[in-house]
Amino acid sequence: MGAFFAAATGFPTVVFTAALTVVVLFWLLVALGAADAHGHAHAHLNSRAHGDGWGLGGVPVTLAFSLFTAVGWLISYCASVLLVPSGPVGVLVGAVVLTGTVYVSWQATKLFVRPLHRLFPDEHGPSRLDFVGLTCTIRTGRVDAGFGQAEVRSADGSAAVVQVRQTGDDSGEGVLASGSTGLLYAYDETGEFFWVAPYDSALDPRTGPGTTG
């Protein structure tokens, strides 16, 4: 047992031992519900291991780091026991072992995460369909079946100018002009525009007179 601890806490294994301790503590927090296995912890570890150049894309960075650390610790420990002597020479050999371990662990982790990628589908970014149901401000002098633009703000506060179209006759009822408020109620994927209708806040259950605080 003494030889085990000596190798685990000696150079270069001690580098991976420290990292492995962090990994074990993290997964203990996951088991206790204090952290998310996908990395949504208070430390904002909710990123993924992006980058095809690194070959670790498609899985949470916490999982990729855990695999890298576990493989690195095992390789480093075995190499330390078999190859690293004591004394000053051991420091030089240990540095070489550490460099080789990092490279081999990285390559092994790349192989491990490939089959795991399918378990973590990519998260889709914002879509134009997210604008459906939102109000907009007309930015053109008129809106009809063939022309019109409006400005709409998404839930995160960002603004976008979109193409809008309106159905109806020429009676003048429900005419949308510059500065008026419209409601985006549908999206036409073929024409890449939104169908818009005049917005009446009194009819909106969220803001109308019947709303209770």
Short mmCIF file of C-alpha atoms in Angstrom, two decimals:
data_model
loop_
_atom_site.label_atom_id
_atom_site.label_comp_id
_atom_site.label_asym_id
_atom_site.label_seq_id
_atom_site.Cartn_x
_atom_site.Cartn_y
_atom_site.Cartn_z
CA MET A 1 0.00 0.00 0.00
CA GLY A 2 2.90 2.32 0.77
CA ALA A 3 4.34 1.76 -2.70
CA PHE A 4 0.96 2.59 -4.23
CA PHE A 5 0.69 5.93 -2.44
CA ALA A 6 4.33 6.71 -3.17
CA ALA A 7 3.75 6.23 -6.91
CA ALA A 8 0.40 8.04 -6.88
CA THR A 9 1.81 11.08 -5.11
CA GLY A 10 5.18 11.10 -6.88
CA PHE A 11 6.08 12.92 -10.07
CA PRO A 12 4.61 12.74 -12.69
CA THR A 13 1.55 10.78 -11.46
CA VAL A 14 0.76 13.43 -8.85
CA VAL A 15 -0.33 15.79 -11.66
CA PHE A 16 -3.08 13.39 -12.70
CA THR A 17 -3.81 12.41 -9.09
CA ALA A 18 -4.73 16.02 -8.30
CA ALA A 19 -6.93 16.25 -11.39
CA LEU A 20 -8.53 12.89 -10.61
CA THR A 21 -9.38 14.11 -7.11
CA VAL A 22 -11.27 17.06 -8.63
CA VAL A 23 -13.07 14.74 -11.04
CA VAL A 24 -14.13 12.34 -8.28
CA LEU A 25 -15.42 15.22 -6.14
CA PHE A 26 -17.38 16.60 -9.09
CA TRP A 27 -19.11 13.29 -9.80
CA LEU A 28 -19.88 12.92 -6.10
CA LEU A 29 -21.64 16.29 -6.31
CA VAL A 30 -23.53 15.01 -9.35
CA ALA A 31 -24.64 11.95 -7.42
CA LEU A 32 -25.82 14.17 -4.57
CA GLY A 33 -27.69 16.47 -6.96
CA ALA A 34 -25.49 19.52 -6.34
CA ALA A 35 -24.22 19.56 -9.91
CA ASP A 36 -25.38 18.48 -13.38
CA ALA A 37 -23.59 15.70 -15.23
CA HIS A 38 -23.82 17.83 -18.37
CA GLY A 39 -21.78 20.45 -16.62
CA HIS A 40 -24.52 22.85 -15.48
CA ALA A 41 -22.86 23.53 -12.15
CA HIS A 42 -22.38 26.80 -10.35
CA ALA A 43 -18.93 27.00 -11.93
CA HIS A 44 -20.60 27.34 -15.34
CA LEU A 45 -19.22 24.08 -16.69
CA ASN A 46 -22.09 23.84 -19.17
CA SER A 47 -19.93 24.01 -22.27
CA ARG A 48 -19.21 21.17 -24.58
CA ALA A 49 -15.84 19.98 -25.75
CA HIS A 50 -16.02 21.85 -29.05
CA GLY A 51 -13.54 21.78 -31.89
CA ASP A 52 -12.92 19.12 -34.51
CA GLY A 53 -9.24 20.01 -34.30
CA TRP A 54 -9.10 18.61 -30.76
CA GLY A 55 -11.34 15.70 -31.70
CA LEU A 56 -13.35 15.97 -28.50
CA GLY A 57 -16.48 17.63 -29.87
CA GLY A 58 -20.00 16.49 -29.14
CA VAL A 59 -19.85 15.60 -25.45
CA PRO A 60 -19.94 17.72 -22.28
CA VAL A 61 -16.50 19.04 -21.40
CA THR A 62 -16.82 17.52 -17.93
CA LEU A 63 -17.18 14.04 -19.42
CA ALA A 64 -14.27 14.51 -21.83
CA PHE A 65 -12.05 15.85 -19.04
CA SER A 66 -13.03 12.98 -16.74
CA LEU A 67 -12.10 10.38 -19.36
CA PHE A 68 -8.84 12.16 -20.14
CA THR A 69 -7.92 12.34 -16.46
CA ALA A 70 -8.79 8.71 -15.69
CA VAL A 71 -6.83 7.36 -18.65
CA GLY A 72 -3.94 9.69 -17.93
CA TRP A 73 -3.76 8.66 -14.29
CA LEU A 74 -3.69 4.95 -15.15
CA ILE A 75 -1.00 5.34 -17.80
CA SER A 76 1.06 7.68 -15.65
CA TYR A 77 0.89 5.40 -12.62
CA CYS A 78 1.95 2.31 -14.55
CA ALA A 79 4.75 4.18 -16.29
CA SER A 80 5.97 5.64 -13.00
CA VAL A 81 6.18 2.20 -11.39
CA LEU A 82 7.90 0.59 -14.37
CA LEU A 83 10.04 3.34 -15.86
CA VAL A 84 10.71 6.25 -13.52
CA PRO A 85 13.74 5.79 -11.24
CA SER A 86 14.44 7.75 -8.08
CA GLY A 87 16.78 10.70 -7.90
CA PRO A 88 17.46 13.58 -10.29
CA VAL A 89 17.31 11.28 -13.31
CA GLY A 90 13.82 10.33 -12.31
CA VAL A 91 12.68 13.95 -12.70
CA LEU A 92 13.88 14.02 -16.30
CA VAL A 93 12.33 10.65 -17.07
CA GLY A 94 9.15 11.74 -15.31
CA ALA A 95 8.90 14.84 -17.52
CA VAL A 96 9.16 12.65 -20.60
CA VAL A 97 6.55 10.26 -19.17
CA LEU A 98 4.22 13.18 -18.40
CA THR A 99 4.47 14.51 -21.94
CA GLY A 100 3.87 11.08 -23.45
CA THR A 101 0.99 10.41 -21.08
CA VAL A 102 -0.79 13.62 -22.03
CA TYR A 103 -0.55 12.75 -25.73
CA VAL A 104 -1.61 9.11 -25.34
CA SER A 105 -4.48 10.05 -23.03
CA TRP A 106 -5.70 12.66 -25.49
CA GLN A 107 -5.70 10.11 -28.34
CA ALA A 108 -7.46 7.52 -26.18
CA THR A 109 -10.10 10.04 -25.08
CA LYS A 110 -10.79 10.88 -28.73
CA LEU A 111 -11.55 7.22 -29.35
CA PHE A 112 -13.79 6.96 -26.28
CA VAL A 113 -15.92 10.02 -27.03
CA ARG A 114 -16.71 9.07 -30.63
CA PRO A 115 -19.37 6.45 -29.77
CA LEU A 116 -20.67 8.71 -26.98
CA HIS A 117 -21.40 11.60 -29.34
CA ARG A 118 -24.76 10.13 -30.36
CA LEU A 119 -25.89 10.24 -26.72
CA PHE A 120 -25.52 14.04 -26.69
CA PRO A 121 -27.36 15.50 -29.69
CA ASP A 122 -26.43 19.01 -30.71
CA GLU A 123 -28.50 21.81 -29.22
CA HIS A 124 -30.16 23.88 -31.89
CA GLY A 125 -29.72 27.60 -31.76
CA PRO A 126 -32.45 30.20 -32.10
CA SER A 127 -34.87 29.69 -35.00
CA ARG A 128 -37.11 32.05 -36.92
CA LEU A 129 -40.01 30.00 -35.64
CA ASP A 130 -39.21 31.39 -32.20
CA PHE A 131 -40.63 34.71 -33.42
CA VAL A 132 -44.09 33.25 -34.03
CA GLY A 133 -46.45 34.59 -31.38
CA LEU A 134 -44.42 37.73 -30.72
CA THR A 135 -45.46 41.30 -31.41
CA CYS A 136 -43.56 43.45 -33.87
CA THR A 137 -43.32 47.07 -34.99
CA ILE A 138 -44.00 47.78 -38.65
CA ARG A 139 -41.09 49.58 -40.33
CA THR A 140 -42.51 50.10 -43.84
CA GLY A 141 -45.24 52.43 -45.04
CA ARG A 142 -47.56 49.55 -45.78
CA VAL A 143 -47.91 45.80 -45.41
CA ASP A 144 -49.77 43.72 -47.95
CA ALA A 145 -49.62 40.27 -49.52
CA GLY A 146 -46.39 41.05 -51.33
CA PHE A 147 -44.50 43.62 -49.28
CA GLY A 148 -43.65 44.61 -45.73
CA GLN A 149 -40.99 44.66 -43.07
CA ALA A 150 -41.14 44.74 -39.28
CA GLU A 151 -38.84 44.81 -36.29
CA VAL A 152 -39.25 42.10 -33.70
CA ARG A 153 -37.48 41.52 -30.40
CA SER A 154 -36.72 38.02 -29.21
CA ALA A 155 -36.93 36.81 -25.64
CA ASP A 156 -33.27 37.64 -25.00
CA GLY A 157 -33.84 41.27 -26.02
CA SER A 158 -32.09 41.17 -29.40
CA ALA A 159 -33.87 42.86 -32.32
CA ALA A 160 -34.26 41.66 -35.89
CA VAL A 161 -35.88 43.04 -39.03
CA VAL A 162 -38.05 40.42 -40.73
CA GLN A 163 -40.18 40.23 -43.84
CA VAL A 164 -43.90 40.30 -43.12
CA ARG A 165 -47.04 39.85 -45.19
CA GLN A 166 -50.71 40.54 -44.49
CA THR A 167 -53.85 39.06 -45.93
CA GLY A 168 -57.11 40.95 -46.36
CA ASP A 169 -59.01 43.18 -48.75
CA ASP A 170 -58.65 46.83 -49.69
CA SER A 171 -61.36 48.06 -47.34
CA GLY A 172 -58.81 49.72 -45.10
CA GLU A 173 -59.76 47.70 -42.03
CA GLY A 174 -56.83 46.34 -40.12
CA VAL A 175 -54.30 48.24 -42.21
CA LEU A 176 -50.76 48.06 -40.87
CA ALA A 177 -48.62 51.13 -41.41
CA SER A 178 -45.23 52.32 -40.21
CA GLY A 179 -45.05 52.40 -36.43
CA SER A 180 -48.09 50.23 -35.81
CA THR A 181 -47.94 47.02 -33.80
CA GLY A 182 -48.56 43.65 -35.38
CA LEU A 183 -48.68 40.06 -34.24
CA LEU A 184 -46.57 37.42 -36.01
CA TYR A 185 -48.87 34.41 -36.12
CA ALA A 186 -47.28 32.13 -38.75
CA TYR A 187 -44.10 31.65 -40.75
CA ASP A 188 -43.91 30.81 -44.45
CA GLU A 189 -40.77 28.75 -44.99
CA THR A 190 -41.04 28.88 -48.78
CA GLY A 191 -41.30 32.64 -48.99
CA GLU A 192 -39.23 33.20 -45.85
CA PHE A 193 -41.65 35.71 -44.37
CA PHE A 194 -44.06 35.99 -41.46
CA TRP A 195 -47.81 36.41 -41.65
CA VAL A 196 -48.77 39.37 -39.52
CA ALA A 197 -52.07 40.70 -38.20
CA PRO A 198 -52.96 43.92 -36.33
CA TYR A 199 -52.33 43.51 -32.62
CA ASP A 200 -54.94 44.51 -30.08
CA SER A 201 -53.62 44.47 -26.51
CA ALA A 202 -57.18 44.38 -25.18
CA LEU A 203 -57.59 40.91 -26.69
CA ASP A 204 -54.34 39.60 -25.30
CA PRO A 205 -55.07 37.47 -22.22
CA ARG A 206 -51.65 38.38 -20.85
CA THR A 207 -52.23 42.14 -20.92
CA GLY A 208 -55.94 42.65 -21.44
CA PRO A 209 -58.40 44.12 -18.95
CA GLY A 210 -59.22 40.69 -17.61
CA THR A 211 -55.70 40.15 -16.39
CA THR A 212 -55.35 39.87 -12.66
CA GLY A 213 -52.16 40.64 -10.79
#
